[in-house]
XYZ file of C-alpha atoms in Angstrom:
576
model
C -14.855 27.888 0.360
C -13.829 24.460 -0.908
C -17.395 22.375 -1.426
C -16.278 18.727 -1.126
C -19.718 17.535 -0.699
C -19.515 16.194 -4.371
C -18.024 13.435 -5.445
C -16.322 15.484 -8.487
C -15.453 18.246 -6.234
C -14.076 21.440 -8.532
C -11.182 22.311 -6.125
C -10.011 20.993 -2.859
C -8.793 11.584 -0.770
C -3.412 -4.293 5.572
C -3.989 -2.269 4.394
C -1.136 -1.087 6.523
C 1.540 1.324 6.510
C 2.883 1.725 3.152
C 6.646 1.351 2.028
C 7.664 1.907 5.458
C 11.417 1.297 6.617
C 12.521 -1.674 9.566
C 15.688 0.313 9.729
C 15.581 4.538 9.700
C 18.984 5.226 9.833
C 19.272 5.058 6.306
C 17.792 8.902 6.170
C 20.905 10.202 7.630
C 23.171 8.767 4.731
C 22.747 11.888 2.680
C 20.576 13.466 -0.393
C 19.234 10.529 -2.575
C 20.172 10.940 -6.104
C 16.879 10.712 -8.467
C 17.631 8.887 -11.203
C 16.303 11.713 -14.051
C 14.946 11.691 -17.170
C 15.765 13.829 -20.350
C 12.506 15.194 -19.696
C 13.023 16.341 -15.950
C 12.972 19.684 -15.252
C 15.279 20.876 -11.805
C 14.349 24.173 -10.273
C 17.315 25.396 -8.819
C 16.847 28.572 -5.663
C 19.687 30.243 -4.292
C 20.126 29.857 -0.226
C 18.672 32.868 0.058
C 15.897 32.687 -2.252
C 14.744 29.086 -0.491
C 15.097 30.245 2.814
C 12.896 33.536 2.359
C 10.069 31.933 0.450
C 9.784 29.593 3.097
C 9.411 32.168 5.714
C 6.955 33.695 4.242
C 5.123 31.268 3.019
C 2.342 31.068 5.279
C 0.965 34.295 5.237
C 0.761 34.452 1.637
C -1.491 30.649 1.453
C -3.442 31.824 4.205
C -4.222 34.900 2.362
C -5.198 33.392 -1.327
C -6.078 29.650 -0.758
C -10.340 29.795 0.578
C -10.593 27.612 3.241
C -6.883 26.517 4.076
C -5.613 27.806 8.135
C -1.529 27.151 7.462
C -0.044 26.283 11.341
C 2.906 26.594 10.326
C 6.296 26.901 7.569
C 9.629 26.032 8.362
C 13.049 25.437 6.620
C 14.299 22.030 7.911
C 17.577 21.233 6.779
C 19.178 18.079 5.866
C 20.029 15.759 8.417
C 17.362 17.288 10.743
C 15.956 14.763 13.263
C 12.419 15.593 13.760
C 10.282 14.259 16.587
C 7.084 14.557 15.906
C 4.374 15.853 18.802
C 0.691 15.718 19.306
C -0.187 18.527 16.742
C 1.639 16.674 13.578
C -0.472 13.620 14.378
C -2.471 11.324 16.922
C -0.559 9.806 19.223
C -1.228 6.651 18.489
C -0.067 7.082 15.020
C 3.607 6.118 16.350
C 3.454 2.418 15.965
C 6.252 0.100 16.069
C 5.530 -3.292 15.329
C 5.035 -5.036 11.471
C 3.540 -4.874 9.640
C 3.206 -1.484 10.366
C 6.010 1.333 11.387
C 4.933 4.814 12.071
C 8.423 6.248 13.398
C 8.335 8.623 16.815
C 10.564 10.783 14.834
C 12.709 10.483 11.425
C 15.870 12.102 10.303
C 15.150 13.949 7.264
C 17.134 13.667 3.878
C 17.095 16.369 2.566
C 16.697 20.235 2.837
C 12.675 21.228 2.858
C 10.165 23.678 3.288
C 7.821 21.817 5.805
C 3.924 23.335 5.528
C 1.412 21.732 7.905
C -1.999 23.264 7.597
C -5.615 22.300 7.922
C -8.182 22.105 5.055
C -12.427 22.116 5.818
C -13.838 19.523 3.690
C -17.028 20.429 4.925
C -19.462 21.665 7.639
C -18.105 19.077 9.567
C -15.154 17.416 8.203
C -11.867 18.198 7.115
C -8.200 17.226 6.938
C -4.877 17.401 8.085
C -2.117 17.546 5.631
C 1.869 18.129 5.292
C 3.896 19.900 2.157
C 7.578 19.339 1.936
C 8.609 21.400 -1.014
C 12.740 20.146 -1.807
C 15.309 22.778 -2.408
C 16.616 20.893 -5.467
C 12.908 20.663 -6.976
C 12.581 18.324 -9.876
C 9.093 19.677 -11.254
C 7.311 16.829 -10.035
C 4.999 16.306 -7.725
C 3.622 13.300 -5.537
C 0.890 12.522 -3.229
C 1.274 9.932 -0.760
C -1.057 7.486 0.347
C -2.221 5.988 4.032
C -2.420 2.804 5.623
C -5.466 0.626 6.819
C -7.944 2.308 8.106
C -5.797 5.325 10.237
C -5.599 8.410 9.959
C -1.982 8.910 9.975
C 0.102 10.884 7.543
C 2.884 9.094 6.210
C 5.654 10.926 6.816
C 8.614 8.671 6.262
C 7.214 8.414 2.468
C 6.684 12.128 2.179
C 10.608 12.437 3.082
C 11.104 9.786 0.615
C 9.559 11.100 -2.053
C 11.009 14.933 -1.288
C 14.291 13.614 -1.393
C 14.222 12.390 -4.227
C 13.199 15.943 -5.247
C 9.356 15.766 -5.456
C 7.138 18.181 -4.249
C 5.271 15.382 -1.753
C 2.327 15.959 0.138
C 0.463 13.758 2.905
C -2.923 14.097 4.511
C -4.106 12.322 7.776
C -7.230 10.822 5.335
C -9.780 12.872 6.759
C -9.744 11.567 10.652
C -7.215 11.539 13.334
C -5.646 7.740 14.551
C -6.430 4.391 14.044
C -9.728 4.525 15.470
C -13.035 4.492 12.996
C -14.889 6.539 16.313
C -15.096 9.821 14.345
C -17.190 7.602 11.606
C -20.001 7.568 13.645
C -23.202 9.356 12.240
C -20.806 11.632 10.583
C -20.982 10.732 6.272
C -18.825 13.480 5.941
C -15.719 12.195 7.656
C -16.545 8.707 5.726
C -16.411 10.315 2.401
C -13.060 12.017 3.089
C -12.091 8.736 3.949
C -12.952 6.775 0.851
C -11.424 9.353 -1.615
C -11.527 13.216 -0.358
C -9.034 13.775 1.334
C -6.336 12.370 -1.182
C -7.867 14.795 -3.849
C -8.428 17.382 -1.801
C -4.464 17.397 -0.683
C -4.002 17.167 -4.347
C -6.046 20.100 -5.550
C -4.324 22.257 -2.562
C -0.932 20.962 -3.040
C -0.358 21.592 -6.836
C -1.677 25.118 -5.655
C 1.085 25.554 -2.600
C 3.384 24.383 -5.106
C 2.770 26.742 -7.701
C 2.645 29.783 -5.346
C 5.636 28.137 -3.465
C 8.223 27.987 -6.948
C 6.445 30.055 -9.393
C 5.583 27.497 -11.991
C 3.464 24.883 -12.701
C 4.537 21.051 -11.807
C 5.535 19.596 -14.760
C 4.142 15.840 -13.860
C 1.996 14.514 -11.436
C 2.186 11.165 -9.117
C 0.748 8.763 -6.549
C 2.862 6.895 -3.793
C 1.025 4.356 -2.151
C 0.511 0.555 -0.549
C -2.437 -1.072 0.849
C -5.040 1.994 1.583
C -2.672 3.566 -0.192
C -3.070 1.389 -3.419
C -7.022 1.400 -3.096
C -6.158 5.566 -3.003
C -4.551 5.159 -6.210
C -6.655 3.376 -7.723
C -9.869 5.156 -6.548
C -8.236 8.320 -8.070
C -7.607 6.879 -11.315
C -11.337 5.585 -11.392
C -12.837 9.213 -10.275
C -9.899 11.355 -10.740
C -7.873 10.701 -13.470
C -6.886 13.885 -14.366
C -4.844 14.155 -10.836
C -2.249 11.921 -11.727
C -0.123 11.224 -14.868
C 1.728 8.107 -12.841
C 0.196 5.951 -10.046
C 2.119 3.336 -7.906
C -0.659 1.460 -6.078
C 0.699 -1.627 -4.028
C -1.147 -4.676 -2.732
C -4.360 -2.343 -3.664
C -7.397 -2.993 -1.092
C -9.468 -2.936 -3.572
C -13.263 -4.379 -2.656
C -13.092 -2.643 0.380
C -16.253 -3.924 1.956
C -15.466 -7.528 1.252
C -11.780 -7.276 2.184
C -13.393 -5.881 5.602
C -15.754 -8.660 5.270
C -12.973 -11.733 5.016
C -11.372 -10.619 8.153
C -14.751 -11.174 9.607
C -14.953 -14.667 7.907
C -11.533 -15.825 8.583
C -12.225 -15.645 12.483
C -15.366 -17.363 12.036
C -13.106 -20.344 10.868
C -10.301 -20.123 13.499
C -12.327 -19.125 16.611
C -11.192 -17.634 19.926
C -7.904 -19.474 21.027
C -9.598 -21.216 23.234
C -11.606 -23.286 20.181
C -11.010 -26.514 19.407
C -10.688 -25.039 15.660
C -8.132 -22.568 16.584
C -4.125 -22.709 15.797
C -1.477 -21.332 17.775
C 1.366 -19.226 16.445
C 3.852 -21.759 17.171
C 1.140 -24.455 15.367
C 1.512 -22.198 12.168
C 5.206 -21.681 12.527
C 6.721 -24.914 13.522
C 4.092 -27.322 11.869
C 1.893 -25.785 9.456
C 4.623 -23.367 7.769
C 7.266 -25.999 7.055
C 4.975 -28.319 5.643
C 3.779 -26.056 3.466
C 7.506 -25.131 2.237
C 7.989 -29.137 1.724
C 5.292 -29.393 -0.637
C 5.437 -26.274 -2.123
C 8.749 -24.648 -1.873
C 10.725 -26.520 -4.235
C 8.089 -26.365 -7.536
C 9.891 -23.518 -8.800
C 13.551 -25.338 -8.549
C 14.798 -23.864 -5.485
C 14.828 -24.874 -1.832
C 15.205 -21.118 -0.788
C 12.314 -20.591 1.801
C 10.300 -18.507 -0.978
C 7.273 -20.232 -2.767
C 7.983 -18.025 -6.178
C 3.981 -18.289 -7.521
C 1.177 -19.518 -4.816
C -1.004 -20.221 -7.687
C 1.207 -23.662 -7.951
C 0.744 -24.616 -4.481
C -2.437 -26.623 -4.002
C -1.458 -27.075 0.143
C -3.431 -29.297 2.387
C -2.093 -30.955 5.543
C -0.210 -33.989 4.881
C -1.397 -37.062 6.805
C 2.375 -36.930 8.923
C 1.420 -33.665 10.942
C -2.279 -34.583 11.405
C -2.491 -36.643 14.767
C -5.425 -38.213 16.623
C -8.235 -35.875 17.885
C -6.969 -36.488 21.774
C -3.322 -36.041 21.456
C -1.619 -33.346 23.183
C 1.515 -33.219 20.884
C 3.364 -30.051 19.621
C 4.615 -32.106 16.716
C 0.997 -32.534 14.882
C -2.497 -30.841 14.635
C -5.833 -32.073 15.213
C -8.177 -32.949 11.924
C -10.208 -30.300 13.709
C -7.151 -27.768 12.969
C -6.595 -29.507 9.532
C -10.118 -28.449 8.441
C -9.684 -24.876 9.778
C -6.116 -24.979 7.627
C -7.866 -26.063 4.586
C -10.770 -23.174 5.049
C -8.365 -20.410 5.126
C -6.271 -21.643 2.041
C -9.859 -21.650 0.332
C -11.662 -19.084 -1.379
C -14.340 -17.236 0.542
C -17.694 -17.701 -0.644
C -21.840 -16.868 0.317
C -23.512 -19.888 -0.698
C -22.830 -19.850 -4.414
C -21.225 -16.923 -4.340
C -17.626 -15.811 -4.515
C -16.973 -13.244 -2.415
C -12.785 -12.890 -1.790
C -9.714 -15.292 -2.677
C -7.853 -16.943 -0.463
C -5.131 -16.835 1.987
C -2.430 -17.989 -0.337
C 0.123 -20.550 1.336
C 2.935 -19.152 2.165
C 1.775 -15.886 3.831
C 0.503 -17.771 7.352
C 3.715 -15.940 9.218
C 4.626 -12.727 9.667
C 1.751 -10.202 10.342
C -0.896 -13.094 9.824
C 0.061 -14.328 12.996
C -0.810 -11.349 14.919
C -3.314 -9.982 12.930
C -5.508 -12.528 10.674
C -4.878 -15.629 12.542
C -4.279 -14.361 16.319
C -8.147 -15.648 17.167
C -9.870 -12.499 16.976
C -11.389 -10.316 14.711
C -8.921 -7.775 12.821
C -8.890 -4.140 14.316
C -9.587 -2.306 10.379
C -12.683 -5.015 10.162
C -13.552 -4.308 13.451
C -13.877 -0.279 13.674
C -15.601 -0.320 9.871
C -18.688 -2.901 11.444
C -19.344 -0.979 14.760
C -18.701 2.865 13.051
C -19.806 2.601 9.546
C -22.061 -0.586 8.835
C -23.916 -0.820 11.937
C -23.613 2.735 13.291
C -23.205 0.870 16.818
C -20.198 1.254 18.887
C -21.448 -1.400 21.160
C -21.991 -4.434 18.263
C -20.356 -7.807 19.156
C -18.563 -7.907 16.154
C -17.217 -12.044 17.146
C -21.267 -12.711 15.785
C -21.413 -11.380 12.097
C -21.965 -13.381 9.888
C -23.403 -13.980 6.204
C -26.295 -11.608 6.628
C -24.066 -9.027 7.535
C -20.779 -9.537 5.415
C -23.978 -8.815 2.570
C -25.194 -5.737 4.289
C -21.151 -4.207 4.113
C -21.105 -5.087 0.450
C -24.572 -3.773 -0.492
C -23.587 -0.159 1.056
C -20.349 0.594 -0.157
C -20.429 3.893 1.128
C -19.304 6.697 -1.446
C -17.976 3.141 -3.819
C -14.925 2.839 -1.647
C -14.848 -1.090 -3.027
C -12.566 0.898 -6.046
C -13.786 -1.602 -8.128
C -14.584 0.429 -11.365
C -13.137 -1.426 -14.211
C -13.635 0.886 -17.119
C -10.539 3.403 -16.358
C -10.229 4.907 -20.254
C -10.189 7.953 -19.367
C -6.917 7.804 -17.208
C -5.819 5.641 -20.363
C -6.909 8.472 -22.861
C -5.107 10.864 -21.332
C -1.659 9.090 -21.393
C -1.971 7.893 -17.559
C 0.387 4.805 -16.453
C -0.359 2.345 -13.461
C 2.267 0.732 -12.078
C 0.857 -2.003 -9.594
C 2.317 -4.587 -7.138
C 1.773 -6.910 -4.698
C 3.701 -9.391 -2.656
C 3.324 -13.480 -2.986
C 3.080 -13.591 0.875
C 0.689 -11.051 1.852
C -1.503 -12.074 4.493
C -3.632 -9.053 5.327
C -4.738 -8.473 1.354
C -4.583 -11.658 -1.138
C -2.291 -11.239 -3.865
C -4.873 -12.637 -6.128
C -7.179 -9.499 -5.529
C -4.469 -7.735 -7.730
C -5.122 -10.137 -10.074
C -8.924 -9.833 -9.823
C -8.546 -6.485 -10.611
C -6.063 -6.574 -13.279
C -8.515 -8.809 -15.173
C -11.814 -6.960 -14.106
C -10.329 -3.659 -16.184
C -8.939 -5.814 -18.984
C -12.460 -7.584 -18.996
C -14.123 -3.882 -19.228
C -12.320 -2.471 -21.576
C -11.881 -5.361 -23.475
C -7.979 -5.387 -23.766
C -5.664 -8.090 -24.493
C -2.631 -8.404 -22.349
C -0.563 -6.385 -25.016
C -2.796 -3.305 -24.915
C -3.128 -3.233 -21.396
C 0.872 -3.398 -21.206
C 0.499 0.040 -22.667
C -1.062 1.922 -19.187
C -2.021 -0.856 -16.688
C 1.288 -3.110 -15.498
C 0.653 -5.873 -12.460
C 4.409 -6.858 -11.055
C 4.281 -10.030 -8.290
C 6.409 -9.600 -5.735
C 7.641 -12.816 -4.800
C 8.280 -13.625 -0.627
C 6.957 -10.097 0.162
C 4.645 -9.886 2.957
C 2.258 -6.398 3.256
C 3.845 -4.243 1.658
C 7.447 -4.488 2.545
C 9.501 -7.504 4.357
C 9.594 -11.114 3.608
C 11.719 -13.902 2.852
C 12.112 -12.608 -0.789
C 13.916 -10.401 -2.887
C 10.895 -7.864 -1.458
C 13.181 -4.538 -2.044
C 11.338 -2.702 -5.155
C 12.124 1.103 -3.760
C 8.735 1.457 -2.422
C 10.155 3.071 0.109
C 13.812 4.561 1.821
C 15.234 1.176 2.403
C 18.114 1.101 0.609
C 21.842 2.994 0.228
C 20.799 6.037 -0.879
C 24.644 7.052 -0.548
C 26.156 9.129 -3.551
C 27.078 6.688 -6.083
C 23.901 4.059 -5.402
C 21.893 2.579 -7.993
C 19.108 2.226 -5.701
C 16.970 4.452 -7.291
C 17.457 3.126 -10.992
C 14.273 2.398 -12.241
C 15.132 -1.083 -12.887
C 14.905 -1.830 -9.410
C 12.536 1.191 -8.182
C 9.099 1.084 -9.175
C 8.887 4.752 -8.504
C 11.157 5.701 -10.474
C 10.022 3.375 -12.983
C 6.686 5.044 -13.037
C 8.564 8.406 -13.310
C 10.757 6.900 -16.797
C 7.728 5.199 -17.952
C 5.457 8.087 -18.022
C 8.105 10.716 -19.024
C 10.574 8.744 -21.523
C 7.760 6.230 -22.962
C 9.760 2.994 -21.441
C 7.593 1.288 -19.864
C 9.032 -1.624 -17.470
C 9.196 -5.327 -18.166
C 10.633 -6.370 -14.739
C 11.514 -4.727 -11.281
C 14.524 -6.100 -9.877
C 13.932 -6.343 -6.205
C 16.572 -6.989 -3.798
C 16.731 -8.543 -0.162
C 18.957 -7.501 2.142
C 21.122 -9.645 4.968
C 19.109 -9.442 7.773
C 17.122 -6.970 5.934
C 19.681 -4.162 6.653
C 21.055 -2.886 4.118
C 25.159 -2.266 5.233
C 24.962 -6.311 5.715
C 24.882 -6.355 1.881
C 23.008 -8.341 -0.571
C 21.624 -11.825 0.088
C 19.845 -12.294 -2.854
C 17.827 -10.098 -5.381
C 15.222 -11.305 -8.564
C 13.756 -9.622 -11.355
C 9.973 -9.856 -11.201
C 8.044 -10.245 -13.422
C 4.616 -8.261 -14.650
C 1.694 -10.048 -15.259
C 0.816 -12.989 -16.184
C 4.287 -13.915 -16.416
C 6.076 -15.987 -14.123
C 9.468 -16.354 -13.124
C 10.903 -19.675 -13.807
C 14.440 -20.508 -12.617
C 17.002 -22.018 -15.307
C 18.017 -24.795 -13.112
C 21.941 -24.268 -13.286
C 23.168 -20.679 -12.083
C 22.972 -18.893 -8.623
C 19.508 -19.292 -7.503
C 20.009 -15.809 -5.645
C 21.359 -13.838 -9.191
C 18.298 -12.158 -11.671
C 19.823 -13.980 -14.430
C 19.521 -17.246 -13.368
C 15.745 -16.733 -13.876
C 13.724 -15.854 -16.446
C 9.756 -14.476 -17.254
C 7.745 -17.072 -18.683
C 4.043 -17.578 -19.756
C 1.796 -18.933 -16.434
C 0.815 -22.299 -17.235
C -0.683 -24.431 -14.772
């Protein structure tokens, strides 16, 4: 029986949805083409060969994996549309709004063996997790991540990655849903949570995958955003021997104080009916475009895109502040102006700091829904009443200091992720590929940062010698994870062609694929091209793509070619 009751268990872990496609119909366009490596290893089977390991696949795990109950194996073929029921997850894992898309069904890529099966964690916990093993195996395989605080496996990234000829697993992170109810008075389901059940479905699916092909993977790697980046992470700090490349964006690292800002940032804008409080249209029509008027054009270009937030100081100019009794639509109150200045402030307890800001910049998109809409986020929400306070009935519209220091004192089983000395993922030839978009509203950008400097501050590494495992790329006019005014495109995801003949998948401009060269060739990457899309759909064509940079760099246009062409920019030291 698998004993995950330790935190180095021997055998078999917005924040929202990670690398997750607007537009699905890209999965019918045919096989992606990896972009391989000298070092790649393809695992041809014969039709036949494919086809009858899958079938009988499932009796043979059941009968030599301890504590695994396989529901079921099946051959799904390229082009398949699958529509996925009650059994593959909760039904209120199918979500279709940003910044989060959980599809109803998806049509795969490419031809897989599809295992769902269950795996006990413990007495009372355990997990749900997919294996799509690709006919045209690679060697490689790839865990996927989750998003905020659900417990949804994400499927479109587990097609992703298995197209691309990974053998990609997914697990539903311990619980079923986007509800934190199954938290309650149950440690066990936590724990899975903070980091079981991604090693868990590690430790069992390097195991399928071995019975499953006959051989060993050759490499190991980590998809993930948000959650899915605090997964990553967390497994490189306790971990590190499950991954030899991890691709962790806009990490939610500091858990319980990313839970507690939530908390805070309501406290500043109120209920909407608050004298404090800003409407959507306030934000959009007032608030955003002043913000692009001060700030927009510091990096050269009047393009809707504030390139680095640490150059915009914002505070309401005097034009769109009106009197305190004015019922305009063209101004806000100085009430409004102080709750605008609060949330493009750090967060701090008296004297001390607790999370960066909301950088200017990210106030659209899912901050108007989420972080701004005049009530207390959803993830903050379920952690306080199921996990803090053990009390499904708290009135979480009242916390305040004394409890945003009771979250951070228990920082149950250290799911902050905040462990800064990470040598021995270093030592054993381990790379970290991190991003995190310039407008993302639900997890500062500048906790990347935080954390990029925490490690080199722990292991006492200059820039240079962290360039070696550890590399921090800012995606400029990306929202959470995917979307945005900017060149936000980085192949985090299926978003672009994937038609024979694309270079979507050339590790200039995929960070997968990037981590994949980087780990297995030794070149590591200086940029990742990212690319937006007209109308973010990808048969439109090209509106405008940029080479990011990794930091502390900083892109810094040249002030004579096209503003919407790479070369027209270059990576520069950050000087304020």
């Amino acid at each position: 029986m698998f004993s995950c009751k330790s935190s180095r268990i021997p055998v078999p872990l917005l924040l929202l949805a990670a690398s997750l496609s607007t537009s699905f119909t890209s999965y019918s366009s045919g096989l992606v083409t990896g972009h391989p490596t000298s070092s790649s290893v393809q695992y041809p089977a014969s039709v036949a060969d494919f086809d009858s390991k899958c079938s009988s696949i499932a009796s043979r795990l059941n009968n030599s994996i301890p504590n695994v109950t396989v529901h079921f194996a099946e051959l799904v073929t390229q082009g398949t549309n699958i529509t996925f029921t009650n059994s593959d997850r909760d039904p209120s894992c199918v979500v279709n709004v940003e910044p989060l898309f959980l599809p109803a069904s998806l049509v795969v890529p490419a031809d897989v063996c599809r295992i769902s099966l269950d795996v006990q964690t413990s007495e009372r916990s355990g997990i749900h997790m997919e294996t799509w093993l690709p006919r045209n195996w690679t060697g490689r395989f790839l865990s996927t991540g989750n998003g905020g605080i659900g417990g949804c496996i994400q499927f479109p990234d587990i097609a992703y990655a298995s197209a691309l000829g990974f053998a990609a697993v997914g697990a539903n992170n311990g619980h079923d849903g986007f509800s934190g109810r199954s938290f309650l008075n149950n440690s066990d389901v936590v724990e899975d949570f903070a980091y079981r059940s991604v090693h868990t479905g590690v430790v069992v699916g390097k195991e399928i995958t071995k019975t499953f092909y006959g051989y060993e993977h050759t490499k190991s790697y980590f998809l993930g955003c948000s959650t899915g980046g605090r997964q990553g992470l967390k497994s490189i700090q306790d971990f590190p021997e499950d991954f030899d490349g991890v691709v962790a964006g806009a990490a939610a690292t500091e858990w319980n104080k990313l839970m507690d800002d939530f908390s805070y940032i309501f406290s500043l804008t109120g209920t909407p009916d608050a004298p404090s409080f800003l409407t959507a249209e306030a934000w959009v029509n007032i608030v955003h475009p002043d913000i692009l008027k001060q700030c927009d054009t510091i990096d050269g270009v009047d393009d809707g895109v504030i390139e680095d937030p640490h150059l915009c100081n914002y505070a309401p100019s005097p034009d769109i502040v009106c009197s305190r009794d004015s019922n305009s639509t063209s101004c806000i109150t100085p009430e409004q102006a102080d709750t605008v200045r609060k949330v493009f402030s750090p967060f701090f307890i008296g004297d001390e700091f607790i999370y960066p800001r909301l950088v200017p910049g990210s106030e659209i998109a899912e901050a108007l829904s989420m972080v701004l809409a005049g009530d207390v986020i959803t993830f903050s929400v379920e952690w306080f009443k199921f996990v803090i306070n053990s009390d499904p009935n708290l009135d979480v519209k009242t916390l305040g200091p004394s409890d945003w220091k009771k979250s951070i004192a228990q920082d149950p089983f250290n799911i902050s992720t905040f462990k800064g000395d990470i040598s021995a993922f270093k030592n054993r030839g381990g790379k970290l590929l991190s991003y995190h978009g310039q407008a993302d509203s639900l997890i500062s950008p500048e906790s990347s940062e935080i954390y990029y400097d925490h490690v080199s501050s722990t292991m006492d590494l200059s820039t240079s010698r962290m360039d070696d495992f550890y590399r921090l790329f800012r995606i400029s006019g990306m929202v959470h994870c995917f979307t945005g005014p900017g060149a936000w495109n980085v192949g985090q995801g299926l978003f672009g062609d994937t038609s024979p003949g694309s270079d979507y998948t050339d590790p200039e401009k995929n960070v997968l694929m990037a981590a994949v060269r980087w780990v297995e060739e030794g070149t590591a990457p200086e940029t990742i091209e990212g690319t937006k899309f007209v109308n973010d759909t990808n048969s439109l064509g090209v509106e405008l793509s940029r080479k990011h940079c990794k930091f502390p760099l900083r892109n810094i246009y040249d002030g004579v070619g096209d503003s919407t062409k790479p070369e027209s920019w270059s990576c520069q030291p950050m000087s304020d």
